[in-house]
XYZ file of C-alpha atoms in Angstrom:
318
model
C 21.556 -0.728 3.154
C 24.631 -1.597 5.294
C 26.171 -0.781 8.544
C 24.688 0.155 11.815
C 21.462 2.160 11.914
C 20.776 4.616 14.712
C 17.804 6.765 15.362
C 15.838 8.222 18.318
C 12.368 7.063 18.774
C 10.015 10.130 18.342
C 7.553 11.080 21.138
C 4.747 10.330 18.745
C 5.445 6.601 19.228
C 5.109 6.589 23.046
C 3.244 3.547 24.256
C 3.799 1.458 21.137
C 5.478 -1.935 21.106
C 9.187 -1.658 20.095
C 8.699 -3.708 16.901
C 5.806 -1.562 15.793
C 7.947 1.628 16.442
C 10.948 0.211 14.643
C 8.737 -0.805 11.657
C 7.738 2.912 11.223
C 11.245 4.168 11.787
C 12.882 1.664 9.286
C 10.324 1.125 6.562
C 12.942 -0.603 4.305
C 12.604 -3.647 6.633
C 9.494 -5.598 7.605
C 8.268 -5.696 10.967
C 8.745 -9.585 10.893
C 12.563 -9.143 10.156
C 12.898 -6.416 12.781
C 11.362 -8.617 15.367
C 13.753 -11.316 14.470
C 16.649 -8.981 14.784
C 15.397 -7.768 18.302
C 15.057 -11.479 19.323
C 18.605 -12.151 18.005
C 20.130 -9.379 20.112
C 20.888 -7.134 16.988
C 18.881 -4.271 18.501
C 19.877 -2.010 21.355
C 17.652 0.540 23.232
C 19.555 2.980 25.214
C 22.370 0.211 25.376
C 20.079 -2.519 26.691
C 18.790 -5.565 24.781
C 14.985 -5.362 24.653
C 12.124 -7.563 23.794
C 9.826 -6.970 20.784
C 6.748 -6.490 23.122
C 8.560 -3.835 25.219
C 6.615 -0.483 25.207
C 8.600 2.648 24.230
C 8.429 5.995 25.834
C 9.895 8.188 23.089
C 13.334 9.714 23.144
C 15.206 6.328 23.346
C 18.233 5.911 21.149
C 17.895 2.798 19.019
C 20.809 1.044 17.504
C 20.113 -1.719 14.829
C 22.707 -3.968 13.374
C 21.058 -5.394 10.281
C 21.558 -9.033 9.316
C 22.090 -9.105 5.510
C 20.833 -12.425 4.022
C 22.240 -13.475 0.710
C 19.971 -12.266 -2.013
C 18.955 -13.953 -5.198
C 19.899 -11.541 -8.036
C 16.964 -9.853 -9.666
C 17.274 -9.787 -13.441
C 16.337 -6.907 -15.615
C 13.471 -7.708 -17.922
C 12.342 -5.349 -20.695
C 8.680 -5.256 -19.928
C 6.368 -2.425 -20.898
C 6.112 0.385 -18.516
C 3.531 3.238 -18.352
C 5.689 6.118 -17.303
C 3.581 9.099 -16.129
C 6.553 11.273 -15.244
C 10.286 11.010 -15.067
C 13.239 13.282 -14.124
C 16.776 12.657 -12.684
C 15.442 12.034 -9.237
C 12.327 9.766 -9.730
C 9.747 7.888 -11.996
C 6.072 7.924 -11.459
C 4.627 4.728 -12.879
C 0.945 3.732 -13.801
C 0.960 0.136 -12.827
C -1.598 -2.086 -14.479
C -3.740 -4.618 -12.620
C -2.037 -8.068 -12.755
C 1.537 -6.835 -12.521
C 3.382 -7.808 -9.216
C 5.547 -5.119 -7.767
C 8.469 -7.210 -6.380
C 9.668 -10.682 -7.086
C 8.712 -13.169 -4.358
C 7.437 -16.828 -3.905
C 5.508 -17.834 -6.885
C 6.490 -14.653 -8.810
C 10.284 -14.650 -9.411
C 10.032 -12.742 -12.770
C 7.847 -10.467 -14.878
C 7.538 -7.945 -11.994
C 7.617 -4.162 -11.857
C 11.110 -4.407 -10.190
C 12.475 -6.399 -13.099
C 11.099 -3.914 -15.620
C 12.567 -0.990 -13.800
C 16.015 -2.616 -13.694
C 15.776 -2.937 -17.430
C 14.824 0.695 -17.928
C 17.447 2.102 -15.460
C 20.209 -0.267 -14.460
C 21.414 2.197 -11.893
C 18.412 1.434 -9.793
C 20.209 -1.844 -8.727
C 22.082 0.243 -6.142
C 18.893 1.228 -4.353
C 16.691 -0.818 -2.039
C 13.994 -2.666 -4.103
C 15.162 -0.737 -7.204
C 13.955 2.459 -5.740
C 10.414 1.371 -5.220
C 9.163 3.480 -2.284
C 5.623 2.021 -1.874
C 3.749 -0.804 -3.401
C 0.319 -1.660 -4.752
C -1.197 -5.186 -4.500
C -0.955 -7.243 -7.691
C -4.546 -6.771 -8.730
C -4.671 -3.033 -7.825
C -4.027 -0.587 -10.624
C -2.545 2.923 -10.467
C 0.275 5.212 -9.516
C 3.709 4.425 -7.741
C 6.632 6.593 -7.238
C 10.149 5.245 -7.709
C 13.233 6.971 -6.515
C 16.322 7.095 -8.803
C 18.892 8.354 -6.224
C 19.750 7.605 -2.701
C 18.907 11.075 -1.609
C 15.439 10.904 -3.304
C 14.828 7.480 -1.832
C 15.657 8.712 1.673
C 13.449 11.728 1.468
C 10.480 9.931 -0.147
C 10.740 7.008 2.376
C 10.820 9.566 5.244
C 7.778 11.367 3.865
C 5.867 8.303 3.471
C 6.589 7.302 7.063
C 5.504 10.714 8.294
C 2.198 10.536 6.323
C 3.328 13.329 3.960
C 2.509 11.605 0.676
C -1.099 12.049 -0.430
C -2.477 8.777 -1.958
C -6.046 8.838 -3.269
C -7.852 5.772 -4.679
C -11.122 5.105 -6.377
C -13.044 1.902 -5.577
C -16.360 0.247 -6.074
C -17.774 -1.342 -2.802
C -20.603 -3.640 -2.215
C -23.461 -1.982 -0.373
C -24.980 1.534 -0.478
C -23.289 3.992 1.741
C -25.314 6.835 3.247
C -22.175 8.987 3.727
C -18.489 8.879 3.795
C -16.386 8.243 6.944
C -13.141 7.352 8.507
C -11.922 3.870 9.641
C -9.303 4.217 12.421
C -8.395 0.563 13.375
C -5.080 -1.144 13.744
C -4.178 -3.909 11.251
C -2.129 -6.942 11.752
C -1.657 -10.418 10.220
C -4.746 -12.561 10.529
C -4.214 -14.975 13.513
C -5.244 -18.074 11.408
C -4.976 -17.213 7.641
C -1.478 -15.956 6.966
C -2.511 -14.689 3.496
C -4.896 -12.208 4.998
C -4.615 -9.158 7.347
C -7.292 -8.181 9.773
C -8.265 -5.384 12.219
C -6.558 -6.389 15.616
C -5.758 -4.626 18.712
C -2.144 -5.813 18.318
C -1.792 -4.356 14.918
C -0.184 -1.206 13.563
C -1.951 2.167 13.428
C -4.039 2.398 10.287
C -6.346 5.278 9.188
C -8.569 5.316 6.012
C -10.858 8.161 4.910
C -13.565 7.381 2.372
C -16.141 9.735 0.563
C -19.079 8.841 -1.725
C -18.702 9.643 -5.494
C -21.771 7.946 -6.684
C -24.445 5.622 -5.347
C -25.952 2.716 -7.218
C -28.731 0.290 -6.215
C -26.533 -2.182 -4.512
C -22.972 -0.574 -4.715
C -21.163 2.627 -4.126
C -18.352 4.346 -5.991
C -16.011 5.857 -3.366
C -13.004 7.952 -3.184
C -10.441 6.792 -0.574
C -7.481 8.627 1.002
C -4.811 6.890 3.003
C -3.011 8.424 6.092
C -1.057 5.125 6.609
C -0.007 2.436 4.170
C -0.513 -1.031 5.738
C -0.768 -4.242 3.690
C -4.272 -4.522 2.122
C -5.377 -1.487 4.259
C -8.233 -0.256 2.038
C -9.511 -3.747 1.425
C -9.509 -4.632 5.089
C -10.916 -1.356 6.346
C -13.816 -1.040 3.913
C -14.740 -4.802 4.548
C -14.503 -3.965 8.315
C -16.876 -1.043 7.810
C -19.367 -3.436 6.019
C -18.528 -2.370 2.507
C -16.169 -5.044 0.904
C -14.797 -4.258 -2.599
C -16.272 -5.793 -5.593
C -14.327 -8.658 -6.827
C -11.989 -9.018 -3.713
C -10.995 -12.573 -3.392
C -9.712 -12.288 0.146
C -12.073 -9.805 1.942
C -15.089 -9.807 -0.343
C -18.348 -11.603 0.065
C -20.743 -13.341 -2.304
C -21.773 -11.643 -5.526
C -24.422 -9.047 -5.051
C -26.717 -8.475 -7.947
C -29.718 -5.982 -7.692
C -33.142 -7.293 -8.351
C -33.928 -7.116 -12.044
C -30.524 -6.326 -13.096
C -29.770 -6.371 -16.800
C -27.737 -9.019 -18.466
C -25.026 -6.461 -18.934
C -24.792 -5.644 -15.322
C -24.800 -9.251 -14.336
C -22.077 -10.090 -16.793
C -19.914 -7.086 -15.583
C -20.273 -8.030 -12.029
C -19.555 -11.686 -12.611
C -16.661 -10.832 -14.939
C -14.881 -8.546 -12.475
C -12.320 -10.898 -10.951
C -10.063 -8.499 -9.108
C -10.630 -5.947 -6.260
C -12.141 -2.937 -7.799
C -9.441 -0.589 -6.589
C -7.384 2.040 -8.394
C -4.747 4.293 -7.147
C -5.862 7.443 -8.989
C -3.772 10.320 -7.477
C -0.463 10.798 -5.921
C 1.049 14.081 -4.456
C 4.184 14.767 -2.470
C 7.035 17.305 -2.143
C 9.546 16.668 -4.883
C 12.794 15.275 -3.198
C 15.087 17.451 -5.438
C 13.244 20.726 -6.103
C 11.243 20.933 -2.916
C 8.079 21.779 -4.791
C 4.752 20.077 -4.347
C 3.955 17.917 -7.311
C 0.751 15.945 -8.182
C 0.003 13.182 -10.577
C -3.216 11.580 -11.686
C -4.187 8.665 -13.873
C -7.619 7.669 -15.295
C -9.420 4.598 -14.069
C -8.681 1.548 -16.346
C -11.066 0.177 -18.877
C -12.344 -2.781 -16.797
C -13.393 -0.408 -13.922
C -14.820 2.165 -16.217
C -16.932 -0.542 -17.839
C -18.105 -1.789 -14.440
C -19.100 1.734 -13.399
C -20.942 2.287 -16.665
C -22.904 -0.855 -16.190
C -23.830 0.109 -12.612
C -24.761 3.619 -13.772
C -27.033 2.395 -16.508
C -28.816 -0.074 -14.190
C -29.401 2.720 -11.617
C -30.772 4.894 -14.317
C -33.080 2.311 -15.641
C -34.508 1.437 -12.260
C -35.618 5.025 -11.544
C -39.322 5.654 -12.048
């Protein structure tokens, strides 16, 4: 992106901090970066220089002058890609667990972005090679990638307005009696900067979850996102008392049902990532205007974990 950005703050953001509202309006930039630009005087609100904590009323005209830092070139790398769908406007990719989406500290290469640039060099003209939303490294499942500026703008806007349906499957520790909704703001953890946390100062975050199947000490759930905050499902389910199996940041000690088989014990001990899979994605196609929907089955490791839990539950019934 280049040049001055201008946009009016929607009434829906009334009462939010300015840096929170801007993060929703300009999703290509992180809240941290936008806050730094506010502090550097590169943001005007109705012609005045605000502070990040200033509350907005809705209707203000915001003018942002981005500061474009020098970027390290991201090299194309011909890595395997599971393309679920493609046309001239977009790709839908099934990302495997273990693949990082964007290059960053500690992961300069071998990422989804490197692979996309090798598949379609024209993506180099788009922010983050057209990647509209991301998944954590160890979360598997579907991602949409824009291939044109028009598609990128429409998909980014749809995501910001909660118009992209994202449905996940997960295995949580604990037996849920029913589904529910977690409506709790998420912000960076005040001490551990690698973690996120439910905090009053955070950005709005809403997660809906429904029970698919209950086991003796675990639950297979379907999760639907309204918002897309960093680690949202992992943070929210842990906050509700049901952390994900294998989650290294938000999980708790291994829970093994009394009398569990060796197969189940091995499956639980061997599952070393968060048990989370982005199974379904639906949105209005940016070119055709028609609603499209995509799905991908759960990966082998998660299927084997569920099979072991199911067998254990069946064996324990009288």
